[in-house]
PDB file of C-alpha atoms in Angstrom:
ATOM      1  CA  UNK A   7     -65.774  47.091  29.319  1.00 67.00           C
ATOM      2  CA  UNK A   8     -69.189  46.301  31.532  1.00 73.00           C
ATOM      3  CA  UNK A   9     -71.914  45.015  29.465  1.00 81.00           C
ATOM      4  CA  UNK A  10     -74.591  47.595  30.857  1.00 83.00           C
ATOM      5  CA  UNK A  11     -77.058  44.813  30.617  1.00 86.00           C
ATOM      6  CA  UNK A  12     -75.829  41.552  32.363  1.00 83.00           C
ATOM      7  CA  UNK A  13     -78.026  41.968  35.331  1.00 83.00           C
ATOM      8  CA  UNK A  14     -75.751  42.716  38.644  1.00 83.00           C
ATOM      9  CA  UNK A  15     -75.860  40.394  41.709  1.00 82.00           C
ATOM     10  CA  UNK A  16     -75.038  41.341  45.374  1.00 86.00           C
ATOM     11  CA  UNK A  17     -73.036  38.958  46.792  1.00 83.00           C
ATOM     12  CA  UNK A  18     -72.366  39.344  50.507  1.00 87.00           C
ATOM     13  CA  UNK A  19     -69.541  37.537  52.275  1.00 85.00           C
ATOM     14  CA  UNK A  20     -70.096  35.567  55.281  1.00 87.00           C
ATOM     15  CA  UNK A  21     -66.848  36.306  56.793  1.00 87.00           C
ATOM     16  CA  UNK A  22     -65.841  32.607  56.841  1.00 86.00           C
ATOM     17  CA  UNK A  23     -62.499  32.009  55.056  1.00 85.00           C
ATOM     18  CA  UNK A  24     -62.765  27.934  55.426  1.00 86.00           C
ATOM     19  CA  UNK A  25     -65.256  25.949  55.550  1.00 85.00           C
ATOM     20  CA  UNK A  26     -66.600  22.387  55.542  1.00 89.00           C
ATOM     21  CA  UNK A  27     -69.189  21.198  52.339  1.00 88.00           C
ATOM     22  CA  UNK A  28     -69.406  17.347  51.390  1.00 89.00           C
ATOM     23  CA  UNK A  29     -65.591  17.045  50.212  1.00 80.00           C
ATOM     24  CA  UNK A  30     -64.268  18.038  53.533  1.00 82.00           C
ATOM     25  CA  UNK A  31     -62.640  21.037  54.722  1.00 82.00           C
ATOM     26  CA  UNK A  32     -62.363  24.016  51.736  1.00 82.00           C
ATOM     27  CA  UNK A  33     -60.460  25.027  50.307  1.00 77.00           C
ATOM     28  CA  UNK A  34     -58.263  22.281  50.121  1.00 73.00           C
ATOM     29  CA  UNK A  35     -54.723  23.140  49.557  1.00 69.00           C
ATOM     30  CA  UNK A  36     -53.261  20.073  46.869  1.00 71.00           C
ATOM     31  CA  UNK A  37     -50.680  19.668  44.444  1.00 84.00           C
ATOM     32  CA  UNK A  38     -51.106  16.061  43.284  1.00 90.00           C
ATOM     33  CA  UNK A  39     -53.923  14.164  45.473  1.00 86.00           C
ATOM     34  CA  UNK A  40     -56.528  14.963  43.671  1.00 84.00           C
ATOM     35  CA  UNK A  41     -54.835  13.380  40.433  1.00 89.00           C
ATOM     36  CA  UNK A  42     -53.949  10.293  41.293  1.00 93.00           C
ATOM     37  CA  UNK A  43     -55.579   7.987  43.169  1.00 92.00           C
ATOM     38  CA  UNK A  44     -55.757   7.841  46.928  1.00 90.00           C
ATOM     39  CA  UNK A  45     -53.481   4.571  46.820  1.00 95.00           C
ATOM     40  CA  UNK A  46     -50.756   5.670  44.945  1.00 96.00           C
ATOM     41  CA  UNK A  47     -47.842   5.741  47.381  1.00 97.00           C
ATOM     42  CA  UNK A  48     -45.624   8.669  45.295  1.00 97.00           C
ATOM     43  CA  UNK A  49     -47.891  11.178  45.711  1.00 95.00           C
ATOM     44  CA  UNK A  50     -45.969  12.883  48.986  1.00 94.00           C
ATOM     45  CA  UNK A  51     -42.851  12.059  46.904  1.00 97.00           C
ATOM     46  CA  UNK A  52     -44.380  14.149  43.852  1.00 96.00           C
ATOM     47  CA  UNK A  53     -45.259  16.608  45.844  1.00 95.00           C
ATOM     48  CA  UNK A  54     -42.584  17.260  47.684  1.00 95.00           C
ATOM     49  CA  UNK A  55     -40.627  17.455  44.571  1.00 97.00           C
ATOM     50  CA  UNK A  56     -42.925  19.805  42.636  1.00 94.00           C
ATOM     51  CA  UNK A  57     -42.421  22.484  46.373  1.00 93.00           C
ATOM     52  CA  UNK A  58     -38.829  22.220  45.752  1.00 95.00           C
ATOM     53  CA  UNK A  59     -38.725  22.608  42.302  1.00 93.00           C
ATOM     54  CA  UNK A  60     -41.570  25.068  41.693  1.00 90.00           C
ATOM     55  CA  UNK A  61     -39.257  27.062  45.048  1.00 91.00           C
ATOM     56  CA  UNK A  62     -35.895  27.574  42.979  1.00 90.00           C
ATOM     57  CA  UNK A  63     -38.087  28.233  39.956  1.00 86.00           C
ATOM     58  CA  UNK A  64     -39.830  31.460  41.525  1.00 85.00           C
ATOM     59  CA  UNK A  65     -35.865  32.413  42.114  1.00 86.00           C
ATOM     60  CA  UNK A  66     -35.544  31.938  39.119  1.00 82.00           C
ATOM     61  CA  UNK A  67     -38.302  34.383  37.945  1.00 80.00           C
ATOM     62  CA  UNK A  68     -39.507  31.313  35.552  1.00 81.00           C
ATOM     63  CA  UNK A  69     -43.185  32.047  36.868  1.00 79.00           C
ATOM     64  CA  UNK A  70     -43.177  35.000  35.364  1.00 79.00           C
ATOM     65  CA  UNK A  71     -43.179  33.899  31.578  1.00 81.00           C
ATOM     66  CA  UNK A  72     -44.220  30.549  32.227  1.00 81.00           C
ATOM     67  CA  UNK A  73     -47.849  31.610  33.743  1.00 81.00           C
ATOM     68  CA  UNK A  74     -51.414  32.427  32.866  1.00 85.00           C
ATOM     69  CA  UNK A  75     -51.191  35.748  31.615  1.00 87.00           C
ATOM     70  CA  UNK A  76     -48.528  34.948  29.390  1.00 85.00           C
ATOM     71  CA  UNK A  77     -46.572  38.504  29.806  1.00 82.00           C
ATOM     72  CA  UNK A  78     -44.102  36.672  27.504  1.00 81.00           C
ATOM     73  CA  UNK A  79     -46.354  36.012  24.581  1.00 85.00           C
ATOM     74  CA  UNK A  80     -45.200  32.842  24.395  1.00 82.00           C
ATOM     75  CA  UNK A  81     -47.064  29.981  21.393  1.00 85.00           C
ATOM     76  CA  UNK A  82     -48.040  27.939  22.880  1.00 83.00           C
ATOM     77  CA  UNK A  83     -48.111  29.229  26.390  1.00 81.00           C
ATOM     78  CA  UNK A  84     -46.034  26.533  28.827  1.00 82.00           C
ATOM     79  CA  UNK A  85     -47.592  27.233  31.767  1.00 81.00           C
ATOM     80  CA  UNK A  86     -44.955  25.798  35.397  1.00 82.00           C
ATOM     81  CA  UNK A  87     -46.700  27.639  37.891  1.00 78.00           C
ATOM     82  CA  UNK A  88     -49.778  25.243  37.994  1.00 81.00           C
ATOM     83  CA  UNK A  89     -48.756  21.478  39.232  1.00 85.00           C
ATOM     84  CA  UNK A  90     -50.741  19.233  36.424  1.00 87.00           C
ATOM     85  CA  UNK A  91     -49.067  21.205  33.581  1.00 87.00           C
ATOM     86  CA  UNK A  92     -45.471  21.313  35.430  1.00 89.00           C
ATOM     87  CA  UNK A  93     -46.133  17.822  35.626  1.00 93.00           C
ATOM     88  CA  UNK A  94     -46.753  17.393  32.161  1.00 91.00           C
ATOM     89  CA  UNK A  95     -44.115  19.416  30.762  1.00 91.00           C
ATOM     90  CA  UNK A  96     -41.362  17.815  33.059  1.00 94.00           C
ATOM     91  CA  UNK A  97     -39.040  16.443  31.050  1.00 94.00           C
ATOM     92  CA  UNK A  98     -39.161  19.093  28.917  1.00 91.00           C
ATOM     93  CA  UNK A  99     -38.217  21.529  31.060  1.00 89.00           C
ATOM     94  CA  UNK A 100     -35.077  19.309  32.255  1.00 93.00           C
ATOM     95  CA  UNK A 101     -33.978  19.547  28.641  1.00 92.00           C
ATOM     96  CA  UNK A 102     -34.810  23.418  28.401  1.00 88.00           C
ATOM     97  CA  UNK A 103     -32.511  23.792  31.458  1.00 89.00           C
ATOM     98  CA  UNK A 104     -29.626  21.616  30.514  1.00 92.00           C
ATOM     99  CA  UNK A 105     -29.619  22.706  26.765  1.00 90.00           C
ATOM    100  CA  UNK A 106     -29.442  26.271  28.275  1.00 86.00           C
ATOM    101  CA  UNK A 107     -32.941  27.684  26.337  1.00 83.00           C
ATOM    102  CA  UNK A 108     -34.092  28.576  29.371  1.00 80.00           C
ATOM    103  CA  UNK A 109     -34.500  31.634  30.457  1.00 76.00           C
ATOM    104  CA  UNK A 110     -33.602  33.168  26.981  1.00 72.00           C
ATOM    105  CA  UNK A 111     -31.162  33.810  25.283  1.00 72.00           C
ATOM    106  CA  UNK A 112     -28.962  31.787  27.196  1.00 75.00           C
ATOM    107  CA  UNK A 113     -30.298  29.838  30.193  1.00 74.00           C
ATOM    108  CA  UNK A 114     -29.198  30.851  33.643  1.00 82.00           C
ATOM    109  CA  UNK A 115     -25.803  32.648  33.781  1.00 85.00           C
ATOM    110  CA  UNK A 116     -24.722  30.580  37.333  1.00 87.00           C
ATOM    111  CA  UNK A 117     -23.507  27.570  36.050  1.00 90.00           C
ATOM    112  CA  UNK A 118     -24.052  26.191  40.179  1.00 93.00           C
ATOM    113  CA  UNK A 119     -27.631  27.644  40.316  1.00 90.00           C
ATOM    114  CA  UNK A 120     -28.678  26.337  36.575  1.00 90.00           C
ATOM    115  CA  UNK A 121     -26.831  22.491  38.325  1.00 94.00           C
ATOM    116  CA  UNK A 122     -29.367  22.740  41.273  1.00 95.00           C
ATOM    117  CA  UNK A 123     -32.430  23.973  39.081  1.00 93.00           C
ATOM    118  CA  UNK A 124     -31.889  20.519  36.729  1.00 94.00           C
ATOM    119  CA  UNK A 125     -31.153  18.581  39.304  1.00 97.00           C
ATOM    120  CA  UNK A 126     -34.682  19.439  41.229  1.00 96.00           C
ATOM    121  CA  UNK A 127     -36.811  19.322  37.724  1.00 95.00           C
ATOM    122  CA  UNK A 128     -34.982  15.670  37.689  1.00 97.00           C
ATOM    123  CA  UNK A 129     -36.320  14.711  40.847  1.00 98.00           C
ATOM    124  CA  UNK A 130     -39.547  15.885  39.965  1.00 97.00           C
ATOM    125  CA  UNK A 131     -39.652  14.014  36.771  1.00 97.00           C
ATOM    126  CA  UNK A 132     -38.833  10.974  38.103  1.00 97.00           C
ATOM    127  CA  UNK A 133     -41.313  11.390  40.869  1.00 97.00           C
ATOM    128  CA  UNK A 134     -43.835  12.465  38.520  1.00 96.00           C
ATOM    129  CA  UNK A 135     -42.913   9.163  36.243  1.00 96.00           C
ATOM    130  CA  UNK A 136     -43.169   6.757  39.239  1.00 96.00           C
ATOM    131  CA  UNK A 137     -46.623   8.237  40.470  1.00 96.00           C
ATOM    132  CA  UNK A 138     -47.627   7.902  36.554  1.00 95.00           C
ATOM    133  CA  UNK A 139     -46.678   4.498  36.091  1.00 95.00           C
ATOM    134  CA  UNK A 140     -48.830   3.321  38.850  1.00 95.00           C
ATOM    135  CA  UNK A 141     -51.688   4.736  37.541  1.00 94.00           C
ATOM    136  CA  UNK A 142     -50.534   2.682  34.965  1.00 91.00           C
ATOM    137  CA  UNK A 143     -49.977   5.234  32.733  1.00 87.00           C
ATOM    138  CA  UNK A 144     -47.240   5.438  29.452  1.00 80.00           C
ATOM    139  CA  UNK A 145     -44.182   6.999  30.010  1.00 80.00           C
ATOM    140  CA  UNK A 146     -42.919   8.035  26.738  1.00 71.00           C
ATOM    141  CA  UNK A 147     -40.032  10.347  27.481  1.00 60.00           C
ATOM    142  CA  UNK A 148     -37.883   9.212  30.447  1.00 52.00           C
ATOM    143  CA  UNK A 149     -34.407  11.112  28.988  1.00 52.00           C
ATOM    144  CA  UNK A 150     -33.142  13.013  31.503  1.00 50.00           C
TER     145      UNK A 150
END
């Protein structure tokens, strides 16, 4: 519902899709720049990892309970489709995929699809552990 009285603003668009303001060209399209620093040298690799990963996921329809507006209800609410959280859920998600809890009841049917999701979430997680650990950064759970 409208609150009536929050005061209404015209907005009018300039017709410019980019543009340039003091951080450079907007928007800017990142994954993983902008949370490590500029220095660290895994960030392409994280990156790249992440694309191909976060690719065979949308196959996988995983994106569609794993997202903001939780259509699956889940508690808590494990969101993949944005790249900090992937990052921070990814060695969970390697053991959701090999224990076959993922996608419920009983992971994916294609034994040779479910092989080449784990074996991109493993890349990513040990991407994601290498550009970590040069931030200098704990790893606490390198099982995979």
């Amino acid at each position: 519902m409208v609150d009536p009285q929050r005061p209404k603003v015209n907005h009018a668009w300039d017709g410019k899709w980019v543009w340039t303001d003091a951080h450079g060209k907007q928007p800017s399209v990142t994954l993983y720049t902008r949370l490590f620093s500029p220095s660290n040298p895994h960030i392409a690799k994280v990156d790249a990892a992440y694309r191909a990963f976060e690719a065979k996921l949308r196959q996988n329809a995983c994106v569609v309970c794993h997202s903001p507006d939780n259509a699956s209800k889940q508690n808590p609410l494990l969101i993949l489709s944005y790249p900090n959280q992937a990052l921070s859920l990814r060695h969970e998600t390697v053991r959701q995929i090999k224990e076959k809890r993922m996608p419920p009841p009983a992971g994916i049917f294609d034994d040779q699809e479910r092989q080449q999701l784990i074996e991109l979430a493993q890349t990513f997680a040990v991407a994601g552990d290498q550009a970590l650990a040069y931030e200098g950064e704990k790893i606490t759970s390198g099982k995979n």
